[in-house]
N, CA, C and O of each residue as an XYZ file, in Angstrom:
448
protein
N       0.853     -1.159      0.000
C       0.000      0.000      0.000
C       0.903      1.228      0.000
O       1.699      1.430      0.918
N       0.771      2.026     -1.020
C       1.659      3.165     -1.193
C       1.249      4.358     -0.329
O       2.101      5.128      0.115
N      -0.029      4.505     -0.097
C      -0.517      5.670      0.653
C      -1.028      5.239      2.029
O      -1.558      4.140      2.192
N      -0.860      6.112      3.002
C      -1.316      5.812      4.357
C      -2.829      5.971      4.474
O      -3.448      6.731      3.729
N      -3.395      5.259      5.400
C      -4.833      5.342      5.659
C      -5.108      6.579      6.487
O      -4.521      6.749      7.556
N      -5.997      7.452      6.011
C      -6.272      8.709      6.698
C      -7.433      8.612      7.671
O      -7.590      9.508      8.501
N      -8.246      7.584      7.614
C      -9.380      7.461      8.528
C     -10.554      8.301      8.076
O     -10.565      8.849      6.974
N     -11.514      8.390      8.927
C     -12.731      9.127      8.587
C     -12.551     10.632      8.729
O     -13.145     11.387      7.960
N     -11.777     11.076      9.654
C     -11.570     12.512      9.850
C     -12.664     13.139     10.696
O     -13.583     12.461     11.157
N     -12.551     14.424     10.887
C     -13.501     15.181     11.687
C     -14.458     15.934     10.772
O     -14.110     16.224      9.627
N     -15.659     16.256     11.254
C     -16.568     17.066     10.445
C     -15.970     18.449     10.213
O     -15.336     19.014     11.104
N     -16.169     18.979      9.041
C     -15.543     20.257      8.703
C     -16.521     21.421      8.735
O     -16.125     22.545      8.427
N     -17.787     21.200      9.094
C     -18.769     22.284      9.116
C     -18.522     23.255     10.254
O     -17.807     22.949     11.209
N     -19.114     24.412     10.139
C     -19.003     25.417     11.195
C     -19.831     24.975     12.392
O     -20.949     24.483     12.233
N     -19.291     25.148     13.573
C     -19.987     24.753     14.791
C     -20.346     25.995     15.588
O     -19.658     27.014     15.530
N     -21.436     25.886     16.330
C     -21.921     27.008     17.113
C     -22.245     26.530     18.519
O     -23.396     26.208     18.815
N     -21.253     26.481     19.377
C     -21.448     26.013     20.741
C     -22.348     26.924     21.558
O     -23.106     26.453     22.406
N     -22.270     28.211     21.310
C     -23.132     29.157     22.036
C     -24.598     28.937     21.661
O     -25.476     28.989     22.523
N     -24.860     28.694     20.388
C     -26.234     28.427     19.960
C     -26.759     27.135     20.536
O     -27.920     27.055     20.937
N     -25.906     26.110     20.581
C     -26.294     24.830     21.175
C     -26.577     24.992     22.664
O     -27.563     24.458     23.171
N     -25.722     25.721     23.361
C     -25.926     25.953     24.798
C     -27.197     26.757     25.038
O     -27.937     26.482     25.983
N     -27.456     27.747     24.190
C     -28.679     28.539     24.321
C     -29.919     27.686     24.140
O     -30.896     27.841     24.873
N     -29.884     26.778     23.157
C     -31.024     25.896     22.929
C     -31.229     24.949     24.105
O     -32.360     24.754     24.549
N     -30.160     24.364     24.611
C     -30.283     23.438     25.741
C     -30.823     24.160     26.981
O     -31.724     23.653     27.650
N     -30.281     25.327     27.284
C     -30.750     26.077     28.455
C     -32.187     26.555     28.271
O     -32.968     26.569     29.222
N     -32.532     26.946     27.048
C     -33.898     27.389     26.778
C     -34.909     26.278     26.955
O     -35.985     26.500     27.510
N     -34.577     25.078     26.489
C     -35.489     23.949     26.656
C     -35.639     23.593     28.132
O     -36.745     23.312     28.594
N     -34.542     23.602     28.865
C     -34.610     23.294     30.297
C     -35.432     24.354     31.029
O     -36.228     24.016     31.905
N     -35.253     25.622     30.686
C     -36.037     26.695     31.314
C     -37.513     26.545     30.992
O     -38.366     26.799     31.841
N     -37.815     26.135     29.773
C     -39.208     25.972     29.358
C     -39.871     24.805     30.084
O     -41.038     24.887     30.465
N     -39.127     23.730     30.272
C     -39.683     22.556     30.939
C     -39.821     22.786     32.450
O     -40.796     22.343     33.058
N     -38.857     23.469     33.046
C     -38.843     23.653     34.500
C     -39.371     25.021     34.933
O     -38.909     25.569     35.935
N     -40.328     25.578     34.195
C     -40.795     26.930     34.532
C     -41.485     26.980     35.885
O     -41.566     28.052     36.484
N     -41.984     25.860     36.385
C     -42.660     25.858     37.675
C     -41.671     26.098     38.818
O     -42.056     26.603     39.873
N     -40.403     25.741     38.615
C     -39.342     26.069     39.573
C     -38.799     27.432     39.160
O     -37.698     27.542     38.622
N     -39.592     28.466     39.422
C     -39.379     29.771     38.803
C     -38.027     30.426     39.066
O     -37.534     31.092     38.156
N     -37.379     30.299     40.231
C     -36.066     30.953     40.342
C     -35.035     30.343     39.391
O     -34.268     31.064     38.753
N     -35.022     29.017     39.302
C     -34.092     28.340     38.405
C     -34.423     28.633     36.943
O     -33.529     28.882     36.135
N     -35.702     28.601     36.614
C     -36.121     28.851     35.234
C     -35.823     30.284     34.803
O     -35.512     30.517     33.635
N     -35.910     31.227     35.699
C     -35.605     32.614     35.351
C     -34.114     32.774     35.044
O     -33.739     33.450     34.087
N     -33.281     32.154     35.854
C     -31.834     32.225     35.609
C     -31.488     31.543     34.295
O     -30.736     32.090     33.488
N     -32.036     30.345     34.074
C     -31.752     29.615     32.839
C     -32.305     30.338     31.618
O     -31.686     30.313     30.554
N     -33.454     30.980     31.756
C     -34.026     31.731     30.640
C     -33.154     32.910     30.244
O     -32.957     33.172     29.058
N     -32.638     33.615     31.225
C     -31.750     34.747     30.933
C     -30.457     34.255     30.274
O     -29.974     34.858     29.315
N     -29.902     33.157     30.796
C     -28.691     32.599     30.195
C     -28.949     32.118     28.764
O     -28.094     32.274     27.892
N     -30.127     31.533     28.525
C     -30.468     31.081     27.172
C     -30.568     32.264     26.217
O     -30.134     32.175     25.068
N     -31.135     33.368     26.686
C     -31.209     34.567     25.845
C     -29.818     35.106     25.526
O     -29.556     35.523     24.398
N     -28.930     35.098     26.513
C     -27.575     35.612     26.301
C     -26.799     34.710     25.348
O     -26.239     35.184     24.359
N     -26.763     33.405     25.644
C     -26.003     32.484     24.795
C     -26.602     32.384     23.403
O     -25.874     32.324     22.412
N     -27.927     32.365     23.325
C     -28.573     32.322     22.014
C     -28.288     33.577     21.204
O     -28.090     33.500     19.991
N     -28.267     34.727     21.857
C     -27.950     35.978     21.158
C     -26.526     36.016     20.648
O     -26.271     36.471     19.532
N     -25.597     35.539     21.462
C     -24.198     35.485     21.025
C     -24.048     34.520     19.855
O     -23.378     34.832     18.870
N     -24.681     33.332     19.963
C     -24.606     32.351     18.892
C     -25.261     32.837     17.617
O     -24.756     32.573     16.526
N     -26.373     33.541     17.732
C     -27.059     34.092     16.554
C     -26.210     35.160     15.888
O     -26.150     35.225     14.660
N     -25.558     35.993     16.673
C     -24.695     37.036     16.103
C     -23.487     36.414     15.393
O     -23.092     36.873     14.321
N     -22.904     35.373     15.991
C     -21.775     34.690     15.341
C     -22.209     34.034     14.034
O     -21.466     34.058     13.053
N     -23.403     33.451     14.013
C     -23.896     32.813     12.793
C     -24.214     33.855     11.719
O     -23.999     33.610     10.532
N     -24.717     34.997     12.127
C     -25.024     36.063     11.174
C     -23.751     36.624     10.539
O     -23.758     37.023      9.375
N     -22.662     36.653     11.304
C     -21.388     37.126     10.760
C     -20.677     36.065      9.935
O     -19.678     36.368      9.283
N     -21.166     34.832      9.947
C     -20.556     33.761      9.184
C     -19.463     33.017      9.919
O     -18.760     32.205      9.317
N     -19.303     33.276     11.207
C     -18.276     32.612     12.000
C     -18.732     31.250     12.499
O     -17.903     30.451     12.933
N     -20.022     30.967     12.451
C     -20.557     29.723     12.989
C     -21.804     29.339     12.215
O     -22.348     30.137     11.452
N     -22.250     28.109     12.419
C     -23.487     27.635     11.814
C     -24.596     27.617     12.847
O     -24.509     28.303     13.866
N     -25.618     26.855     12.600
C     -26.719     26.640     13.550
C     -27.452     27.928     13.917
O     -27.791     28.135     15.082
N     -27.694     28.780     12.951
C     -28.403     30.023     13.257
C     -29.803     29.733     13.784
O     -30.294     30.422     14.678
N     -30.436     28.716     13.227
C     -31.780     28.347     13.675
C     -31.807     27.823     15.093
O     -32.745     28.107     15.837
N     -30.798     27.064     15.484
C     -30.750     26.565     16.857
C     -30.562     27.705     17.847
O     -31.162     27.699     18.922
N     -29.747     28.669     17.499
C     -29.549     29.812     18.383
C     -30.846     30.606     18.531
O     -31.183     31.057     19.626
N     -31.563     30.773     17.435
C     -32.839     31.494     17.484
C     -33.867     30.715     18.298
O     -34.609     31.301     19.086
N     -33.915     29.397     18.110
C     -34.836     28.566     18.891
C     -34.498     28.621     20.378
O     -35.397     28.601     21.218
N     -33.212     28.689     20.706
C     -32.807     28.819     22.102
C     -33.266     30.129     22.709
O     -33.700     30.170     23.861
N     -33.170     31.205     21.931
C     -33.641     32.498     22.428
C     -35.157     32.481     22.627
O     -35.659     33.035     23.605
N     -35.881     31.855     21.716
C     -37.338     31.798     21.830
C     -37.752     30.957     23.032
O     -38.597     31.377     23.823
N     -37.162     29.773     23.175
C     -37.493     28.906     24.316
C     -37.105     29.565     25.640
O     -37.849     29.483     26.617
N     -35.953     30.212     25.675
C     -35.530     30.905     26.890
C     -36.459     32.052     27.240
O     -36.779     32.257     28.411
N     -36.896     32.805     26.234
C     -37.821     33.908     26.480
C     -39.173     33.426     26.972
O     -39.735     34.003     27.904
N     -39.704     32.371     26.355
C     -40.989     31.821     26.795
C     -40.869     31.245     28.202
O     -41.761     31.443     29.028
N     -39.773     30.532     28.486
C     -39.546     30.008     29.826
C     -39.439     31.118     30.859
O     -39.943     30.984     31.975
N     -38.785     32.216     30.491
C     -38.657     33.363     31.392
C     -40.017     34.004     31.669
O     -40.314     34.361     32.809
N     -40.835     34.151     30.640
C     -42.176     34.738     30.812
C     -43.044     33.838     31.684
O     -43.724     34.323     32.588
N     -43.029     32.522     31.419
C     -43.828     31.605     32.232
C     -43.358     31.590     33.688
O     -44.181     31.562     34.603
N     -42.052     31.609     33.906
C     -41.531     31.637     35.272
C     -41.922     32.931     35.981
O     -42.216     32.916     37.176
N     -41.927     34.041     35.260
C     -42.348     35.312     35.845
C     -43.824     35.278     36.215
O     -44.213     35.806     37.257
N     -44.649     34.662     35.372
C     -46.073     34.530     35.694
C     -46.287     33.657     36.924
O     -47.154     33.957     37.745
N     -45.517     32.585     37.067
C     -45.616     31.738     38.259
C     -45.179     32.526     39.493
O     -45.797     32.403     40.551
N     -44.130     33.327     39.373
C     -43.679     34.158     40.493
C     -44.764     35.145     40.911
O     -45.024     35.309     42.103
N     -45.396     35.800     39.947
C     -46.477     36.746     40.247
C     -47.641     36.021     40.916
O     -48.232     36.538     41.864
N     -47.969     34.835     40.432
C     -49.059     34.059     41.029
C     -48.728     33.660     42.455
O     -49.594     33.742     43.326
N     -47.508     33.233     42.721
C     -47.114     32.828     44.069
C     -47.118     34.021     45.018
O     -47.574     33.908     46.156
N     -46.617     35.158     44.559
C     -46.566     36.336     45.420
C     -47.967     36.877     45.683
O     -48.260     37.304     46.800
N     -48.837     36.865     44.676
C     -50.171     37.440     44.859
C     -51.080     36.567     45.702
O     -52.006     37.084     46.326
N     -50.849     35.260     45.743
C     -51.701     34.373     46.539
C     -50.976     33.839     47.765
O     -51.433     32.864     48.362
N     -49.889     34.430     48.150
C     -49.093     33.929     49.265
C     -49.727     34.094     50.622
O     -49.431     33.304     51.518
N     -50.595     35.090     50.829
C     -51.186     35.340     52.138
C     -52.585     34.764     52.271
O     -53.263     35.042     53.261
N     -53.035     33.980     51.319
C     -54.376     33.412     51.400
C     -54.342     32.057     52.084
O     -53.391     31.290     51.939
N     -55.402     31.781     52.832
C     -55.587     30.464     53.418
C     -56.276     29.577     52.388
O     -56.780     30.084     51.387
N     -56.310     28.256     52.610
C     -56.947     27.373     51.629
C     -58.417     27.685     51.367
O     -58.918     27.384     50.284
N     -59.130     28.287     52.339
C     -60.542     28.594     52.130
C     -60.751     29.935     51.416
O     -61.892     30.356     51.230
N     -59.683     30.602     51.021
C     -59.806     31.840     50.264
C     -59.729     33.096     51.110
O     -59.683     34.193     50.555
N     -59.713     32.981     52.436
C     -59.631     34.149     53.311
C     -58.184     34.611     53.427
O     -57.256     33.828     53.224
N     -58.004     35.847     53.745
C     -56.667     36.400     53.942
C     -56.179     36.045     55.337
O     -56.950     36.084     56.297
N     -54.908     35.701     55.453
C     -54.292     35.399     56.738
C     -53.973     36.714     57.426
O     -53.239     37.547     56.895
N     -54.536     36.891     58.622
C     -54.349     38.150     59.347
C     -53.353     38.010     60.483
O     -53.309     38.863     61.369
N     -52.575     36.980     60.478
C     -51.556     36.806     61.500
C     -52.081     36.190     62.777
O     -51.373     36.208     63.784
N     -53.274     35.652     62.789
C     -53.809     35.000     63.975
C     -54.560     35.932     64.906
O     -55.078     35.474     65.925
N     -54.643     37.214     64.604
C     -55.332     38.157     65.465
C     -56.520     38.740     64.738
O     -56.517     38.865     63.514
N     -57.530     39.093     65.498
C     -58.718     39.693     64.940
C     -59.019     40.963     65.714
O     -58.720     41.057     66.904
N     -59.605     41.927     65.047
C     -59.932     43.204     65.703
C     -61.000     43.017     66.765
O     -61.055     43.795     67.717
N     -61.839     42.019     66.631
C     -62.913     41.819     67.617
C     -62.425     41.058     68.848
O     -63.070     41.124     69.893
N     -61.304     40.337     68.756
C     -60.841     39.562     69.914
C     -59.885     40.343     70.809
O     -59.553     39.884     71.902
N     -59.440     41.510     70.365
C     -58.512     42.317     71.157
C     -59.296     43.371     71.905
O     -60.084     44.096     71.298
N     -59.097     43.477     73.232
C     -59.801     44.494     74.026
C     -58.867     45.541     74.485
O     -59.279     46.480     75.167
């Protein structure tokens, strides 16, 4: 054999790690929106990484422009849903199960 075996080699396409990370974080934020503090952090990170990946793809430095955009969309939706859950938790935090407001255990009629 006159020539050496070169093997399969590596893929030569442009890669976009920021877009991939944005998509992964966006999907996780979207799925875990009920755990609103975690989902809010992940949603913001997905928007940041997706934006960086989208800008790199637009300049031609990377591929996966669609994945970066999908990551930004999923991260934004996850962030909005987590914010709505936060508003719901804060607005109904002082209610008892029967719908009455918790007054701290004291009533104006029981204090003399």
